[in-house]
Amino acid sequence: MISRFVATLVFLILSTALQATPAQLVVRGLFEKAALLEIDGRSQFLRAGQRDSSGVLLVSATPKMAVVDIDGHRKTLTLNKQVGTIYRESSQTSVSLHKNNRQEYRTRVAINGRSADAVVDTGATSVAMSSAQAEQLGISYASGDVTAVATAGGVKKAFGITLNRVEVGEIKTQQVRAVVIEGDHPHVILLGMSFLEHINLQEQDNILVLTPRY
């Protein structure tokens, strides 16, 4: 009788341990009816209705938010939120980008308060844009340092400038070096290393997570 009781007790303890509530859950990527979650440091991609081995259920998801269920507690989380066992949200600045059909990580960027499309480019030494884009953003570049850059269309005249602010989501940087190339190339702003040097990059399963280094 005692041995049966001990065996039952051990089974209950092990079952509880296996189904332990995660200490921390962070939303790393948001998509239509799916989400990339980080559960106690482990990445897990779930579709709506799927449950992780730790018991986390993804109830629903959109590109803006995810609804998760943990031990019967439902929480609505965005990319910059995390939740722990006491269900207390805390701020965590991050931006997750999904690779498109062109194998690019595209995003919206705010430069000096004005919004435009951009692509992450680790091969570019600085933020780069065409003079047409600079004019649309109200950026004065003619007084910048005159230089030249090699492009697919040949060597082009360019101007080295400093951008007051560059923001991607909640990630904000100041005094970022940039180059403005005469003409209409590149067609989209390149987020080069002068911006990315302030960012930690983590890529997994065609998802790039950006977090500030401060």
Tab-separated table of C-alpha atoms in Angstrom:
chain	number	residue	atom	x	y	z
A	1	MET	CA	0.000	0.000	0.000
A	2	ILE	CA	2.811	2.399	0.935
A	3	SER	CA	4.800	1.561	-2.192
A	4	ARG	CA	1.704	2.218	-4.347
A	5	PHE	CA	1.196	5.568	-2.621
A	6	VAL	CA	4.831	6.541	-3.189
A	7	ALA	CA	4.630	5.540	-6.857
A	8	THR	CA	1.482	7.614	-7.319
A	9	LEU	CA	3.091	10.599	-5.600
A	10	VAL	CA	6.184	10.356	-7.819
A	11	PHE	CA	3.968	10.144	-10.913
A	12	LEU	CA	2.071	13.278	-9.884
A	13	ILE	CA	5.300	15.169	-9.212
A	14	LEU	CA	6.739	14.184	-12.589
A	15	SER	CA	3.515	15.060	-14.376
A	16	THR	CA	3.471	18.458	-12.738
A	17	ALA	CA	7.103	19.073	-13.703
A	18	LEU	CA	6.484	18.076	-17.311
A	19	GLN	CA	3.511	20.438	-17.533
A	20	ALA	CA	5.172	23.278	-15.621
A	21	THR	CA	4.033	26.736	-16.579
A	22	PRO	CA	6.737	28.549	-18.591
A	23	ALA	CA	8.604	31.220	-16.664
A	24	GLN	CA	8.673	33.604	-19.612
A	25	LEU	CA	6.945	33.909	-22.966
A	26	VAL	CA	7.851	36.489	-25.610
A	27	VAL	CA	6.240	37.059	-29.000
A	28	ARG	CA	9.037	37.141	-31.593
A	29	GLY	CA	7.028	37.120	-34.819
A	30	LEU	CA	3.417	37.803	-35.790
A	31	PHE	CA	1.617	36.562	-38.878
A	32	GLU	CA	-1.929	35.846	-40.034
A	33	LYS	CA	-3.132	32.916	-37.890
A	34	ALA	CA	0.401	32.072	-36.722
A	35	ALA	CA	3.097	33.353	-34.364
A	36	LEU	CA	6.715	32.742	-33.448
A	37	LEU	CA	6.976	32.461	-29.667
A	38	GLU	CA	10.010	32.309	-27.423
A	39	ILE	CA	9.126	30.103	-24.468
A	40	ASP	CA	11.768	30.051	-21.728
A	41	GLY	CA	14.409	30.872	-24.344
A	42	ARG	CA	13.185	28.224	-26.803
A	43	SER	CA	11.710	29.256	-30.168
A	44	GLN	CA	8.377	27.699	-31.098
A	45	PHE	CA	6.295	28.426	-34.207
A	46	LEU	CA	2.594	27.825	-33.591
A	47	ARG	CA	-0.480	28.128	-35.749
A	48	ALA	CA	-3.799	29.251	-34.288
A	49	GLY	CA	-5.261	26.379	-32.268
A	50	GLN	CA	-1.919	24.659	-31.663
A	51	ARG	CA	-0.524	24.050	-28.178
A	52	ASP	CA	3.146	23.918	-27.214
A	53	SER	CA	4.499	21.019	-25.159
A	54	SER	CA	4.709	23.381	-22.174
A	55	GLY	CA	0.963	23.975	-22.377
A	56	VAL	CA	0.931	27.362	-24.134
A	57	LEU	CA	-1.999	27.574	-26.554
A	58	LEU	CA	-2.036	30.052	-29.431
A	59	VAL	CA	-5.688	31.043	-29.539
A	60	SER	CA	-5.433	33.472	-32.458
A	61	ALA	CA	-2.944	35.711	-34.235
A	62	THR	CA	-2.789	38.611	-36.655
A	63	PRO	CA	0.211	40.622	-37.929
A	64	LYS	CA	-0.454	43.009	-35.023
A	65	MET	CA	-1.128	40.798	-32.000
A	66	ALA	CA	-1.439	37.286	-30.628
A	67	VAL	CA	-3.828	35.823	-28.062
A	68	VAL	CA	-2.283	33.078	-25.950
A	69	ASP	CA	-3.735	30.856	-23.239
A	70	ILE	CA	-1.544	29.778	-20.327
A	71	ASP	CA	-3.228	27.583	-17.708
A	72	GLY	CA	-6.595	29.110	-18.530
A	73	HIS	CA	-5.311	32.694	-18.464
A	74	ARG	CA	-5.670	34.515	-21.771
A	75	LYS	CA	-3.320	37.336	-22.672
A	76	THR	CA	-3.141	39.559	-25.747
A	77	LEU	CA	0.491	40.236	-26.648
A	78	THR	CA	2.216	42.397	-29.237
A	79	LEU	CA	5.818	42.194	-30.450
A	80	ASN	CA	7.148	44.384	-27.645
A	81	LYS	CA	5.465	42.544	-24.797
A	82	GLN	CA	6.297	39.470	-22.769
A	83	VAL	CA	4.474	37.564	-20.037
A	84	GLY	CA	5.662	35.390	-17.170
A	85	THR	CA	4.093	32.999	-14.696
A	86	ILE	CA	2.636	35.846	-12.678
A	87	TYR	CA	1.054	37.222	-15.863
A	88	ARG	CA	2.645	40.628	-15.491
A	89	GLU	CA	3.565	42.295	-18.780
A	90	SER	CA	6.873	44.089	-19.215
A	91	SER	CA	8.265	46.128	-22.057
A	92	GLN	CA	10.760	44.531	-24.414
A	93	THR	CA	11.580	46.524	-27.507
A	94	SER	CA	11.973	44.332	-30.572
A	95	VAL	CA	10.888	44.184	-34.194
A	96	SER	CA	10.380	40.959	-36.146
A	97	LEU	CA	10.570	40.917	-39.938
A	98	HIS	CA	9.509	38.082	-42.235
A	99	LYS	CA	11.514	37.370	-45.396
A	100	ASN	CA	9.490	38.120	-48.536
A	101	ASN	CA	9.422	36.319	-51.894
A	102	ARG	CA	12.459	38.323	-53.004
A	103	GLN	CA	14.401	37.023	-50.003
A	104	GLU	CA	14.363	40.506	-48.444
A	105	TYR	CA	13.570	41.743	-44.965
A	106	ARG	CA	11.403	44.792	-45.635
A	107	THR	CA	9.971	47.202	-43.103
A	108	ARG	CA	8.638	50.717	-42.633
A	109	VAL	CA	11.199	53.177	-41.360
A	110	ALA	CA	10.729	56.688	-39.975
A	111	ILE	CA	13.541	59.065	-40.929
A	112	ASN	CA	13.455	62.433	-39.191
A	113	GLY	CA	9.787	61.754	-38.466
A	114	ARG	CA	8.724	60.824	-42.019
A	115	SER	CA	7.818	57.290	-43.055
A	116	ALA	CA	9.120	55.264	-46.002
A	117	ASP	CA	9.788	51.680	-47.115
A	118	ALA	CA	13.206	50.195	-46.391
A	119	VAL	CA	15.064	46.913	-46.643
A	120	VAL	CA	17.671	45.534	-44.226
A	121	ASP	CA	21.024	45.373	-46.026
A	122	THR	CA	24.022	44.159	-44.022
A	123	GLY	CA	26.190	44.614	-47.117
A	124	ALA	CA	25.698	48.395	-47.153
A	125	THR	CA	28.109	50.395	-45.004
A	126	SER	CA	25.523	53.071	-44.254
A	127	VAL	CA	21.879	53.952	-44.736
A	128	ALA	CA	21.514	54.664	-48.461
A	129	MET	CA	18.750	56.343	-50.446
A	130	SER	CA	18.203	58.015	-53.788
A	131	SER	CA	18.002	61.783	-54.117
A	132	ALA	CA	14.364	61.314	-55.158
A	133	GLN	CA	13.614	59.566	-51.861
A	134	ALA	CA	15.532	62.206	-49.898
A	135	GLU	CA	13.449	64.962	-51.454
A	136	GLN	CA	10.215	63.117	-50.628
A	137	LEU	CA	11.377	62.882	-47.022
A	138	GLY	CA	12.314	66.566	-46.893
A	139	ILE	CA	16.004	65.830	-46.360
A	140	SER	CA	18.472	68.546	-47.337
A	141	TYR	CA	21.492	66.758	-48.746
A	142	ALA	CA	23.123	69.171	-51.212
A	143	SER	CA	25.386	70.592	-48.499
A	144	GLY	CA	26.630	67.128	-47.544
A	145	ASP	CA	30.079	65.740	-48.237
A	146	VAL	CA	30.364	65.093	-51.973
A	147	THR	CA	31.486	61.571	-52.815
A	148	ALA	CA	30.902	58.859	-55.402
A	149	VAL	CA	29.457	55.370	-55.110
A	150	ALA	CA	29.504	52.386	-57.443
A	151	THR	CA	26.043	51.206	-58.467
A	152	ALA	CA	24.668	48.719	-60.972
A	153	GLY	CA	24.288	51.641	-63.385
A	154	GLY	CA	27.869	52.839	-62.921
A	155	VAL	CA	29.557	55.350	-60.631
A	156	LYS	CA	27.124	57.945	-59.287
A	157	LYS	CA	27.582	61.228	-57.461
A	158	ALA	CA	26.501	61.042	-53.834
A	159	PHE	CA	26.352	63.123	-50.679
A	160	GLY	CA	27.331	61.989	-47.209
A	161	ILE	CA	24.944	63.284	-44.535
A	162	THR	CA	23.820	62.576	-40.971
A	163	LEU	CA	20.191	61.715	-40.215
A	164	ASN	CA	18.842	63.100	-36.943
A	165	ARG	CA	16.602	60.102	-36.221
A	166	VAL	CA	16.020	56.673	-37.732
A	167	GLU	CA	13.221	54.554	-36.240
A	168	VAL	CA	11.969	51.058	-36.970
A	169	GLY	CA	8.969	50.267	-34.800
A	170	GLU	CA	9.943	51.085	-31.226
A	171	ILE	CA	13.660	50.960	-32.031
A	172	LYS	CA	15.035	54.496	-32.183
A	173	THR	CA	18.521	55.667	-33.136
A	174	GLN	CA	20.006	59.128	-33.505
A	175	GLN	CA	22.770	60.722	-35.563
A	176	VAL	CA	22.940	57.971	-38.174
A	177	ARG	CA	25.334	58.275	-41.110
A	178	ALA	CA	23.729	58.071	-44.550
A	179	VAL	CA	24.512	58.558	-48.218
A	180	VAL	CA	22.175	60.133	-50.774
A	181	ILE	CA	22.792	58.980	-54.353
A	182	GLU	CA	21.778	61.229	-57.234
A	183	GLY	CA	18.903	59.828	-59.267
A	184	ASP	CA	16.196	57.319	-58.448
A	185	HIS	CA	18.337	54.359	-57.368
A	186	PRO	CA	18.145	52.491	-55.065
A	187	HIS	CA	14.370	52.106	-55.440
A	188	VAL	CA	14.005	51.399	-51.724
A	189	ILE	CA	15.971	52.784	-48.782
A	190	LEU	CA	18.789	50.499	-47.622
A	191	LEU	CA	19.169	50.094	-43.871
A	192	GLY	CA	22.922	49.586	-43.796
A	193	MET	CA	25.449	49.109	-41.017
A	194	SER	CA	25.413	52.717	-39.786
A	195	PHE	CA	21.947	51.837	-38.441
A	196	LEU	CA	22.432	48.124	-37.827
A	197	GLU	CA	25.563	48.654	-35.709
A	198	HIS	CA	23.178	49.773	-32.950
A	199	ILE	CA	21.039	46.642	-33.335
A	200	ASN	CA	21.282	42.978	-32.362
A	201	LEU	CA	20.141	40.742	-35.221
A	202	GLN	CA	18.802	37.222	-34.780
A	203	GLU	CA	17.636	35.214	-37.791
A	204	GLN	CA	15.704	31.966	-37.646
A	205	ASP	CA	13.254	30.269	-40.016
A	206	ASN	CA	13.103	33.300	-42.362
A	207	ILE	CA	12.347	35.629	-39.464
A	208	LEU	CA	14.750	38.409	-38.493
A	209	VAL	CA	14.424	39.826	-34.980
A	210	LEU	CA	15.870	43.283	-34.316
A	211	THR	CA	16.548	44.423	-30.763
A	212	PRO	CA	18.463	47.538	-29.651
A	213	ARG	CA	21.876	47.064	-28.016
A	214	TYR	CA	21.223	49.519	-25.192
